[in-house]
XYZ file of C-alpha atoms in Angstrom:
543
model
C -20.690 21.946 -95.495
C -17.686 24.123 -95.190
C -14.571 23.276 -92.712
C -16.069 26.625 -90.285
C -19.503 24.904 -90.006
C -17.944 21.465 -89.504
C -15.753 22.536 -86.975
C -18.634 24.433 -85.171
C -21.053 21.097 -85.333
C -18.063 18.855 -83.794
C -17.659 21.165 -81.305
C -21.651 21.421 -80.590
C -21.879 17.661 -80.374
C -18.669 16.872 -78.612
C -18.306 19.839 -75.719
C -19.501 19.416 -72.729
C -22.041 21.192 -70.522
C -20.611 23.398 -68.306
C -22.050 25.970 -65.659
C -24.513 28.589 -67.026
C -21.812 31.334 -65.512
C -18.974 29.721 -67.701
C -20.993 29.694 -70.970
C -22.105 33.430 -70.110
C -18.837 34.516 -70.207
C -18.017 32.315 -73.132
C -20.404 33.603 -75.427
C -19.261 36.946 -76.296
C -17.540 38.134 -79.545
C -14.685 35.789 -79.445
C -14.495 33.372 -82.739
C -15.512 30.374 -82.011
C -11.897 28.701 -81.888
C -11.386 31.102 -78.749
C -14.345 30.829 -77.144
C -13.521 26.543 -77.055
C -10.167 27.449 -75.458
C -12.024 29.968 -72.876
C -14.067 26.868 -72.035
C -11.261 24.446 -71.352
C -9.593 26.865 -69.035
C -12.818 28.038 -67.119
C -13.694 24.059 -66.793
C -9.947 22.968 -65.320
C -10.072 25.856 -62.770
C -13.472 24.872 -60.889
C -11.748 21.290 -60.596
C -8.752 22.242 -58.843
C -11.022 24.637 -56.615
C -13.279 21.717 -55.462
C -10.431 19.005 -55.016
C -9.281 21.734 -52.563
C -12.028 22.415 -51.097
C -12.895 18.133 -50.678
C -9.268 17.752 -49.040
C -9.991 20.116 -46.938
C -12.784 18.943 -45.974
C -11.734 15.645 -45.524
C -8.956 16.571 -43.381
C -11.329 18.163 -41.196
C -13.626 15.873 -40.762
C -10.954 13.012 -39.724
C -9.548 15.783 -36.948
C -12.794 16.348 -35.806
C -13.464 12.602 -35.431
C -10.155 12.134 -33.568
C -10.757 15.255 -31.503
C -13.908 13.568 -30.470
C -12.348 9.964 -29.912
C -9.597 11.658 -27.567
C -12.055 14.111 -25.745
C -14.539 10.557 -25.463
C -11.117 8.763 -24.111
C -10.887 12.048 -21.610
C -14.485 11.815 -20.173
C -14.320 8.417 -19.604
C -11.135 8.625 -17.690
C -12.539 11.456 -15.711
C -15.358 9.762 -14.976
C -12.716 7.034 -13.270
C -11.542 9.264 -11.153
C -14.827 10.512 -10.049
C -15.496 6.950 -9.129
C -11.905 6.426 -7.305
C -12.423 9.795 -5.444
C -16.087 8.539 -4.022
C -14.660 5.001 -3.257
C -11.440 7.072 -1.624
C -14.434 9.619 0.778
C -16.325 6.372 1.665
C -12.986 4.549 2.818
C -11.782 7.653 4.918
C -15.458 7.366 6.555
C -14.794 3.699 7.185
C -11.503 4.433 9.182
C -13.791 7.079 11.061
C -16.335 5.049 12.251
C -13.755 2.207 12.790
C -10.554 3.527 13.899
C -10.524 1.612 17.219
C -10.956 -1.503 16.027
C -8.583 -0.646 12.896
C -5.921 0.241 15.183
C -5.865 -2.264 17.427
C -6.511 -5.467 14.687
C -9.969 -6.342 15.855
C -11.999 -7.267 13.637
C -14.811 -5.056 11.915
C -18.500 -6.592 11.653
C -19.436 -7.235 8.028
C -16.314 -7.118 7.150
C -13.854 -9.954 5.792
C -10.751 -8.585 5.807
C -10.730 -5.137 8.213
C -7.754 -3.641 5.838
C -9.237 -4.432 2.770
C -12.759 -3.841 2.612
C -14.625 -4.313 -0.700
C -17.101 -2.049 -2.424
C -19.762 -4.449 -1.702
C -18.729 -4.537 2.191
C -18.733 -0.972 1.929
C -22.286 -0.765 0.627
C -23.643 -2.175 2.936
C -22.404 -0.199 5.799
C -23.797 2.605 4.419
C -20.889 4.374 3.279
C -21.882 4.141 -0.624
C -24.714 4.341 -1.706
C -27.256 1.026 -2.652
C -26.617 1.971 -6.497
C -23.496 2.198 -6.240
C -21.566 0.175 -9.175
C -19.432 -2.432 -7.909
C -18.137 -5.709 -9.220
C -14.903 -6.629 -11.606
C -14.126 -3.709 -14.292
C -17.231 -1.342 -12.865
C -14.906 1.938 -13.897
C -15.470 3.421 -17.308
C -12.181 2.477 -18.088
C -13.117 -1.188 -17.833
C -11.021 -1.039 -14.643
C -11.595 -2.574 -11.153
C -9.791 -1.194 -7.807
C -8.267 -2.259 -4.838
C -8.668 -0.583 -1.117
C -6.268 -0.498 1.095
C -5.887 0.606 4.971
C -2.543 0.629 5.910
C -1.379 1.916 9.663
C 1.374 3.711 11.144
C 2.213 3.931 14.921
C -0.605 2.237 15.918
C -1.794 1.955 18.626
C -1.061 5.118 20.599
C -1.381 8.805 20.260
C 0.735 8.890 16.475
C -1.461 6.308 15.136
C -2.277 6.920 11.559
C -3.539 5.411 8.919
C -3.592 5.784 5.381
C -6.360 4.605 2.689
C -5.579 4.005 -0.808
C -7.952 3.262 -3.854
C -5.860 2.045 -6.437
C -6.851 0.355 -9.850
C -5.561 -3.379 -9.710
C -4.417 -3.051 -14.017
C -2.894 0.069 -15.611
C -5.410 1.921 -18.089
C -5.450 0.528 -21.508
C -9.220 0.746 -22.714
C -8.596 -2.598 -24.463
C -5.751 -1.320 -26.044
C -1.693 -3.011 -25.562
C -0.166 -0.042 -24.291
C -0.550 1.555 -21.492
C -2.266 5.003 -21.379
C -0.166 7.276 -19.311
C -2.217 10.398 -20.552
C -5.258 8.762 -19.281
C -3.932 7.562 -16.265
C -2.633 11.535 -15.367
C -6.629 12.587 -16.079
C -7.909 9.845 -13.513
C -5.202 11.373 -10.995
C -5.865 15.067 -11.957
C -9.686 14.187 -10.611
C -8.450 13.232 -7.038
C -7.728 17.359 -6.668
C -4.161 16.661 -5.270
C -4.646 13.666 -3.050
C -4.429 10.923 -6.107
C -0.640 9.638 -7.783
C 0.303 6.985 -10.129
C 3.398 4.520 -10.707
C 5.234 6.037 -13.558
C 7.281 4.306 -15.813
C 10.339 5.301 -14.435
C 9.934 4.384 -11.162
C 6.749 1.756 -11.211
C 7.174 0.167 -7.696
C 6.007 3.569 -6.167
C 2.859 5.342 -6.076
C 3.356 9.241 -6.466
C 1.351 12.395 -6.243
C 1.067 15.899 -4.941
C 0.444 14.293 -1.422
C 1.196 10.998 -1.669
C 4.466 8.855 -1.991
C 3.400 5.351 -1.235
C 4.816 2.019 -2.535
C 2.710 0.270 -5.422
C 0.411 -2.207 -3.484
C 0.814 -4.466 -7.210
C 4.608 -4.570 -7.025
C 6.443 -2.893 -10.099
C 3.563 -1.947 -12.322
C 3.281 0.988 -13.720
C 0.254 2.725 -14.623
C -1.566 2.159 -11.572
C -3.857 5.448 -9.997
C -4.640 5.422 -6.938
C -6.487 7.621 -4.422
C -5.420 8.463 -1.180
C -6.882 9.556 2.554
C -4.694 10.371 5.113
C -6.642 9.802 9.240
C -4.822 10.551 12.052
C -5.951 11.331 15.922
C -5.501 14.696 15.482
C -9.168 14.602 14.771
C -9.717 12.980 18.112
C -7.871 14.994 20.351
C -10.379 17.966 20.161
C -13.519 15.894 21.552
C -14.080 12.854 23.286
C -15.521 10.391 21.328
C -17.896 6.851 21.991
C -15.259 4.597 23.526
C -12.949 7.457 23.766
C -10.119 5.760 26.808
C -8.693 9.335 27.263
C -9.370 11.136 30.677
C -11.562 13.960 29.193
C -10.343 16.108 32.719
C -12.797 18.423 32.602
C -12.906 21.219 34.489
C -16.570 22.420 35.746
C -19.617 20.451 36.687
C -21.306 17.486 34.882
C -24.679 17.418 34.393
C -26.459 14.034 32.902
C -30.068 13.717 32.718
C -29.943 9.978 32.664
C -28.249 7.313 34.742
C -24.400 7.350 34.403
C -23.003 3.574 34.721
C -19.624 2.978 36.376
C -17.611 0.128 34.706
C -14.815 0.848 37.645
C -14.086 1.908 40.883
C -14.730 6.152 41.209
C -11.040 7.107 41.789
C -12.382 10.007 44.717
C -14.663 9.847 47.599
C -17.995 9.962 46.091
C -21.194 10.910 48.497
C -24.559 9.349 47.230
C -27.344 11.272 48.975
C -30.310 8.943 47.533
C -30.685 5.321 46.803
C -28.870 3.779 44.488
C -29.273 0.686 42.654
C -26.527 -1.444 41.476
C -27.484 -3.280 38.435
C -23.847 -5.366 37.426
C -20.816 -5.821 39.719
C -19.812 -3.957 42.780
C -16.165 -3.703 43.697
C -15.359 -2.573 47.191
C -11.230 -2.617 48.050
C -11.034 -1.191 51.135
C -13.531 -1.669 54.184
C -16.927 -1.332 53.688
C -19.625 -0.932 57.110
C -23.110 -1.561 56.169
C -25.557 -0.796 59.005
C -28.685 -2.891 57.368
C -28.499 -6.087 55.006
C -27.277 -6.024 51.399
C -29.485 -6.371 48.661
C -28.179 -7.275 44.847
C -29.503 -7.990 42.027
C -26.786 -9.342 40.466
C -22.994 -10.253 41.579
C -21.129 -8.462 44.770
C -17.809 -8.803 44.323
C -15.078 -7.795 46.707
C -11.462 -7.217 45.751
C -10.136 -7.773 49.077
C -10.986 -10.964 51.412
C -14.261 -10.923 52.507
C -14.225 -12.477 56.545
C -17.676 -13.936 57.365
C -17.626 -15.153 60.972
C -20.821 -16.861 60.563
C -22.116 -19.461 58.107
C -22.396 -18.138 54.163
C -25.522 -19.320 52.838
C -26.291 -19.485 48.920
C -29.115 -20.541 47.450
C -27.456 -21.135 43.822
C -23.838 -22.373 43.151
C -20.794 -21.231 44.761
C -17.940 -20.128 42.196
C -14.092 -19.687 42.771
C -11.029 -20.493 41.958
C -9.864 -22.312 45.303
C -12.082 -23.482 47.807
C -9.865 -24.554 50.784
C -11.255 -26.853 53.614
C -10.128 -25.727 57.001
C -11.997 -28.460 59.233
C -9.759 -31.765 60.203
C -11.539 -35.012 60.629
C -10.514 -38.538 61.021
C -11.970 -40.980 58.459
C -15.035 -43.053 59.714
C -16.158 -40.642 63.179
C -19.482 -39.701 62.896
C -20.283 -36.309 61.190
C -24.028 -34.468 60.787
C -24.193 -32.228 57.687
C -24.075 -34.852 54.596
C -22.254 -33.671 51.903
C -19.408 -31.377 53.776
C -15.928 -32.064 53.044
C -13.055 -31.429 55.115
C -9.488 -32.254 55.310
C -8.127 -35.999 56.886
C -6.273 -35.790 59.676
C -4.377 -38.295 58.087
C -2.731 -35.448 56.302
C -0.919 -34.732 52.937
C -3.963 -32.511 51.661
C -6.423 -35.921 51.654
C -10.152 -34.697 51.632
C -13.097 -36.628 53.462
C -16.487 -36.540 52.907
C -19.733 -36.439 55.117
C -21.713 -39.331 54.226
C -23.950 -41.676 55.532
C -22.948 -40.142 58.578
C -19.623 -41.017 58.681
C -16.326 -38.754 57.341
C -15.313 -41.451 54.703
C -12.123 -40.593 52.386
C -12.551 -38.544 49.442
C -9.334 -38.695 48.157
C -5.665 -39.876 49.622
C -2.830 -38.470 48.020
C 0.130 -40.231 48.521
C 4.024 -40.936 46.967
C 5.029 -44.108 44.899
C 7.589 -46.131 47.294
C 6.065 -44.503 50.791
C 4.305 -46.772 53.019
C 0.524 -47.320 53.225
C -1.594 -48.665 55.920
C -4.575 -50.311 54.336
C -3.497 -53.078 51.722
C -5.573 -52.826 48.522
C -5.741 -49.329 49.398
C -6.037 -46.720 46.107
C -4.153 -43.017 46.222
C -3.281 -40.243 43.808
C -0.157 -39.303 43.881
C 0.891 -35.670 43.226
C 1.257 -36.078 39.329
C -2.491 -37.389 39.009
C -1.412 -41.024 38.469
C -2.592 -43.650 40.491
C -1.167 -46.015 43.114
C -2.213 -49.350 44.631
C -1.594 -50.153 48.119
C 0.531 -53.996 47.651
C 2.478 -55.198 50.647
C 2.453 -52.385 52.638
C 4.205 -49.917 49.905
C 2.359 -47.397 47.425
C 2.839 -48.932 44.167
C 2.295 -47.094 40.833
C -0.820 -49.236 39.002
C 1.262 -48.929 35.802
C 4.057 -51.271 37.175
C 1.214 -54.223 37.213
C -0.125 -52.685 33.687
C 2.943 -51.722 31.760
C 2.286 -50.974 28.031
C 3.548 -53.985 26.148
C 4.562 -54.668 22.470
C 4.908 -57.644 20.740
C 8.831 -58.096 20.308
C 9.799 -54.874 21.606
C 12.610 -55.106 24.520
C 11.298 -55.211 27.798
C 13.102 -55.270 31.420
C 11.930 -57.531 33.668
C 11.547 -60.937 32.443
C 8.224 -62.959 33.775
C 6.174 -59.561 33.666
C 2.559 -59.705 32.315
C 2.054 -56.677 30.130
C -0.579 -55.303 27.696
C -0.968 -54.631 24.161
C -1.998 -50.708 23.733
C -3.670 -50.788 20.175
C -7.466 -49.826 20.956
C -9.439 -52.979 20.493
C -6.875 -55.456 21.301
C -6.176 -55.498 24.720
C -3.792 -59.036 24.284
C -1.779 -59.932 27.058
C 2.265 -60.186 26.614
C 4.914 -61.488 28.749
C 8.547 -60.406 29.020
C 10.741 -63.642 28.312
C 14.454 -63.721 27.712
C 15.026 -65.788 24.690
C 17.301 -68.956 25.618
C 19.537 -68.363 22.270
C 20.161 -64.702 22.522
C 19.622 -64.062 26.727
C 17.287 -60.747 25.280
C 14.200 -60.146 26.768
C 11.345 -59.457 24.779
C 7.729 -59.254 24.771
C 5.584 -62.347 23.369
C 2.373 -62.801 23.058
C 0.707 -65.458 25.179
C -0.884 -67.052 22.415
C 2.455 -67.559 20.987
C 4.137 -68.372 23.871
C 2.065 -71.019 25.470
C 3.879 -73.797 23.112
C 6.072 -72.620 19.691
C 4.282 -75.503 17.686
C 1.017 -75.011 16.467
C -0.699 -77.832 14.633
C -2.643 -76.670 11.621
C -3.393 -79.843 9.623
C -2.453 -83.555 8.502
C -2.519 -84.840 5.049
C -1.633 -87.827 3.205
C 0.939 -87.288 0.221
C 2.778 -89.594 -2.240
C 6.215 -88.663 -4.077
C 6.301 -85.453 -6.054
C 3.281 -84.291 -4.833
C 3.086 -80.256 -4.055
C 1.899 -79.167 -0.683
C 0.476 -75.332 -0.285
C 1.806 -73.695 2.949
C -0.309 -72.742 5.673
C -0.526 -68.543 6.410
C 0.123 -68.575 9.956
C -1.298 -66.137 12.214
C 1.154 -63.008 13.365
C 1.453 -60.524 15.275
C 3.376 -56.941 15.109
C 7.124 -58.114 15.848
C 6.453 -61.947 15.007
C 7.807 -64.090 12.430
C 6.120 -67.787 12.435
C 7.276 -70.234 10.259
C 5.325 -72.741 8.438
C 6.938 -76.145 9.132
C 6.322 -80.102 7.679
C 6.821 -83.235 9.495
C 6.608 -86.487 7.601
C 5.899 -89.734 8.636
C 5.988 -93.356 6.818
C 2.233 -94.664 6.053
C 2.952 -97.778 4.073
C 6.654 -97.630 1.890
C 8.929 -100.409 0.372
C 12.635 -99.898 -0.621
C 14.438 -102.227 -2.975
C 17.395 -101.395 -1.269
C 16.559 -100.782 2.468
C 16.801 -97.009 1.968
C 14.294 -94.378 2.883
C 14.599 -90.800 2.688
C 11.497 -88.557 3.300
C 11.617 -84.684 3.021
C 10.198 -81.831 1.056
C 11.712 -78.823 -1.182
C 10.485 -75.620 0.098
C 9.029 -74.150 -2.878
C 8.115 -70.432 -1.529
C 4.562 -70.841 -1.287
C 4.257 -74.599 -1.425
C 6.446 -77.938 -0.560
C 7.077 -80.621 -2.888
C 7.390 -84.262 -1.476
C 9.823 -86.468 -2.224
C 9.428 -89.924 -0.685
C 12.515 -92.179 -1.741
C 14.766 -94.814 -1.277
C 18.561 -95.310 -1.194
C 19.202 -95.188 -4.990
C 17.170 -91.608 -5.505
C 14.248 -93.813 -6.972
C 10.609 -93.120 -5.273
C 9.443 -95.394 -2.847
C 7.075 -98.063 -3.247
C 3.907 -99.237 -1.593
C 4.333 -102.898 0.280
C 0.668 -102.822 -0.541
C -0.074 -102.993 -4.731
C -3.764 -102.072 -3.847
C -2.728 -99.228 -1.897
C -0.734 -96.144 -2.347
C -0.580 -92.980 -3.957
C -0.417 -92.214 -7.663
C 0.767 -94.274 -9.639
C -1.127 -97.531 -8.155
C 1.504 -98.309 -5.914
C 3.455 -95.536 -4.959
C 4.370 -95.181 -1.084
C 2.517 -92.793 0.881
C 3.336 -90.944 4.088
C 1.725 -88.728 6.625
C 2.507 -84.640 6.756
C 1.247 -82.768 9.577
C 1.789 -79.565 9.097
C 2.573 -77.186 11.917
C 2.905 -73.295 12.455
C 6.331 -72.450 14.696
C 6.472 -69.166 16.301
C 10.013 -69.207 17.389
C-alpha cells in the first residue's frame, strides 16, 4: 500500500461522523488532505454555535425562574393586602354599628377588649364572613395582624376615631431581612388609605392618608390599614339612640305607639285614652276628676299631700319615712304594728304592740343621764350604751378589748381577749416592781406558781424541764424546789441545787467538802446503793 492510500484508510478509520450537510460540502474536488482540513473547520464552528446558543439558553431560563419567584413573592403580598383591606372595611363597620358605646368606653357585647377586637370577635358579629381565615400567620405572607380603635375628642361632637390593621412582624417570608419591596405592594393594595414604618423613621406609621405612630414601638416594616369615622356621618340623620334634638320642623306621623322616657317639654293635649305602661312623672299640679289607675309605678317629682290614709297592698319604698305622731311609751294604742315618735324625744321611735306604745329604739349620749337603770340606748354613732347608776355608759367601758401584756389604764379592770375563739378574760394590774399596768390573764394571775410535778432525784441526776403554758405577751419560767428525803454529811454540810442546763437541770445533792451526799439509810437511796435522795417539785412561775 502506498503512503496516498494509507493516509486515506487512517483518515477513513479515525475521522469522525459529522452532519450529512458538512460531508456534502466536503466531498467535492478538493484532494483529500483539504477536504480533512474543510472538516475540522466545519466541525469547530457548529460547537461554538451551540455553546452559544446553551448559554443563552441557560441564562434565560434562570431569569425566567427568578421572574417567576419575584412575580410569586408579588401575588402573595398582594394577596396580604387584600386581606388587610377586608379586615380594615369590617373594622370601620364595627365603629359604625358601635360608635356609642366606643366613644363613651362601654363595653361592646361579644367583645373582650372594645378597642381591640379580634378577627374571630369580628366573625361572629357578622362583619366577616364565617370562612373567613383567621388565627396566627393566616396572611399569605405567613403574617398575623393587629386591630386597633383609637379615639380622638371623644365624647362630643369632634369625636373621631381611627381603625388601624397593622401586621404585628415586618414581612420576611421566612427570610432574615426584611422585605421593604413587599411591604410597599401590601400598602399599594389599601388604594391610599394603607402606610408602613420605614426604616428611617420606624416608630411611625406613614401613608398617603395616614401618619400614625407604630402601635409595635420602633419596628420597621410594619403595614397597616387605616379607616378614618367621624360624626360627620351622623349629623345628616338621626340615628337609633341618636341624643341630638332632631328639631324638626313639620308634623310627625307614627303608626305605632310612641313611648316617652321623659317629661314632654310643651303642653301636650291627649284627646283619647291613654295607657301608661312604666313610670309617670308629674312636677307641677295634677287634678284628676275620677280615680287613678296604673299598671305599674306613679311617681311624682314633687310632694305628693294625701290628707287621708295611703293604703298599699304591697311594700312601701323610700328613702326616709318620717313618723309625725308623738306617743308616750306604755299608753294604750289600737293599730299593732304603727310606729311613732316618743315623746320622750331625741328622735326615739315606739312601737304599737300588744296594745301598748312600747320603745323601739332610745337614742341617747354617753355621760347624759338616764331614767331607767339597766336601761339600753344607741347613741348617735350606732354604738351602744347601758343605763349604770343613773348615767349612759358606753357597753365598751365594761368590755374593753384586752391583750395579754399590752399597757392598759385603769388598773382592777376586767377586759377581754379579741382573738375569735378565745374569749379569755384579762385584768389590768400594775406590776409591784415596775408600778406599769398591764394586762394578765386570769389564769396567770390567780397565783404566779403553778405546780406541775414532784419527783425523787439523787446527785447528778438530769431533770427535763417542764413547757409551761403561755400566752401572747407572757414569759413563764420553769422553776425547781428541792427538798431533803433522807441525806448524811460527813461533815455537817448540805448543799442542794441544780445547774440549769437549757432544756434540763442537773442535781447536785452535796455536802460541805463538794463530795455527794449520803443516804443515813444503806438500804435506801439513789444510785449508787446509798446515795442521798431529795424531793423536786417542779413548778411553772408566770411572773
Amino acid at each position: 500500500m502506498n503512503q496516498t492510500a494509507k493516509r486515506q484508510h487512517r483518515l477513513r478509520v479515525a475521522a469522525p461522523t459529522v452532519p450529512t450537510t458538512a460531508t456534502t460540502v466536503v466531498r467535492s474536488s478538493t484532494p483529500a488532505p483539504h477536504r480533512q482540513r474543510a472538516r475540522r473547520l466545519v466541525r469547530g464552528f457548529t460547537l461554538i454555535e451551540l455553546i452559544i446558543a446553551l448559554s443563552i439558553s441557560a441564562l434565560l431560563a434562570i431569569f425566567a425562574q427568578s421572574e417567576l419567584a419575584r412575580q410569586s413573592e408579588n401575588n402573595l403580598a398582594m394577596g396580604s393586602g387584600t386581606y388587610i383591606q377586608q379586615v380594615t372595611g369590617a373594622s370601620e363597620q364595627y365603629v359604625l354599628q358601635y360608635f356609642n358605646n366606643l366613644s363613651t368606653g362601654a363595653p361592646v357585647a361579644g367583645v373582650a377588649s372594645e378597642y381591640a377586637p379580634t378577627i374571630a370577635e369580628l366573625k361572629t358579629a357578622g362583619f366577616l364572613y364565617p370562612g373567613f381565615p383567621a388565627g396566627a400567620n393566616a396572611l399569605p405572607t405567613r403574617q398575623s395582624i393587629q386591630i386597633n380603635v383609637n379615639k380622638l375628642n371623644c365624647p362630643g361632637p369632634a369625636c373621631t376615631f381611627l381603625a388601624t390593621v397593622c401586621t404585628t412582624t415586618p414581612v420576611t417570608l421566612g427570610g432574615t431581612y426584611t422585605r421593604f419591596d413587599l411591604a410597599q405592594t401590601i400598602v399599594d393594595q389599601q388604594q391610599g388609605s394603607g402606610g408602613q414604618s420605614l426604616q428611617t423613621n420606624p416608630s411611625v406609621i406613614l401613608g398617603p392618608v395616614l401618619n400614625t405612630p407604630n402601635p409595635f414601638g420602633s419596628v420597621a416594616g410594619i403595614t397597616c390599614g387605616s379607616s378614618n369615622v367621624s360624626t360627620a356621618l351622623w349629623q345628616q340623620f338621626v340615628r337609633i339612640g341618636d341624643t341630638r334634638d332632631p328639631n324638626l320642623q313639620g308634623n310627625l306621623t307614627v303608626a305605632g305607639n310612641i313611648n316617652f322616657n321623659t317629661t314632654p317639654g310643651a303642653s301636650t293635649t291627649i284627646n283619647g285614652p291613654t295607657t301608661v305602661q312604666n313610670n309617670l312623672a308629674v312636677a307641677g299640679t295634677s287634678n284628676l276628676q275620677g280615680n287613678v289607675t296604673a299598671g305599674s309605678n306613679l311617681a311624682v317629682a314633687g310632694s305628693a299631700v294625701v290628707t287621708g290614709s295611703v293604703a298599699a297592698g304591697g311594700t312601701v319604698n323610700g328613702s326616709q319615712i318620717q313618723a309625725t305622731g308623738v306617743f308616750m311609751p306604755g299608753t294604750a294604742c289600737v293599730n299593732s304594728g304603727a310606729i311613732g315618735q316618743s315623746i320622750t324625744g331625741n328622735g326615739s321611735l315606739v312601737l304599737c304592740a300588744a296594745g301598748a306604745w312600747t320603745p323601739l329604739s332610745t337614742i341617747a349620749a354617753a355621760g347624759a343621764a338616764c331614767p331607767v337603770e339597766g336601761q339600753g340606748a344607741v347613741a348617735a354613732n350606732g354604738s351602744q350604751l347601758y343605763c349604770t347608776n343613773g348615767t349612759w355608759t358606753p357597753l365598751s367601758d365594761f368590755l374593753p378589748v384586752a391583750s395579754n401584756g399590752a399597757p392598759c389604764l385603769n388598773p382592777g379592770q376586767v377586759g377581754y381577749e379579741g382573738v375569735p375563739g378565745l374569749r379569755t378574760a384579762d385584768l389590768c394590774r400594775k406590776n409591784p416592781a415596775d408600778g406599769v399596768a398591764s394586762w394578765y390573764r386570769f389564769q396567770d394571775i390567780t397565783t404566779n406558781l403553778v405546780f406541775v410535778t414532784s419527783l425523787d432525784v439523787y446527785d447528778g441526776e438530769t431533770v427535763t424541764k417542764p413547757v409551761c403554758d403561755a400566752g401572747a405577751g407572757s414569759a413563764p419560767i420553769a422553776i425547781p424546789q428541792l427538798f431533803a428525803m433522807t441525806e448524811s454529811s460527813r461533815d455537817a454540810g448540805f448543799s442542794r441545787f441544780v445547774t440549769d442546763m437549757g432544756t434540763s437541770w442537773q442535781v447536785h445533792l452535796l455536802d460541805g467538802s463538794g463530795q455527794p451526799l449520803t443516804s443515813a439509810n444503806l438500804f435506801f437511796g439513789g444510785t449508787p446503793p446509798g446515795s442521798a435522795v431529795a424531793v423536786m417539785h417542779i413548778y411553772c412561775y408566770y411572773p
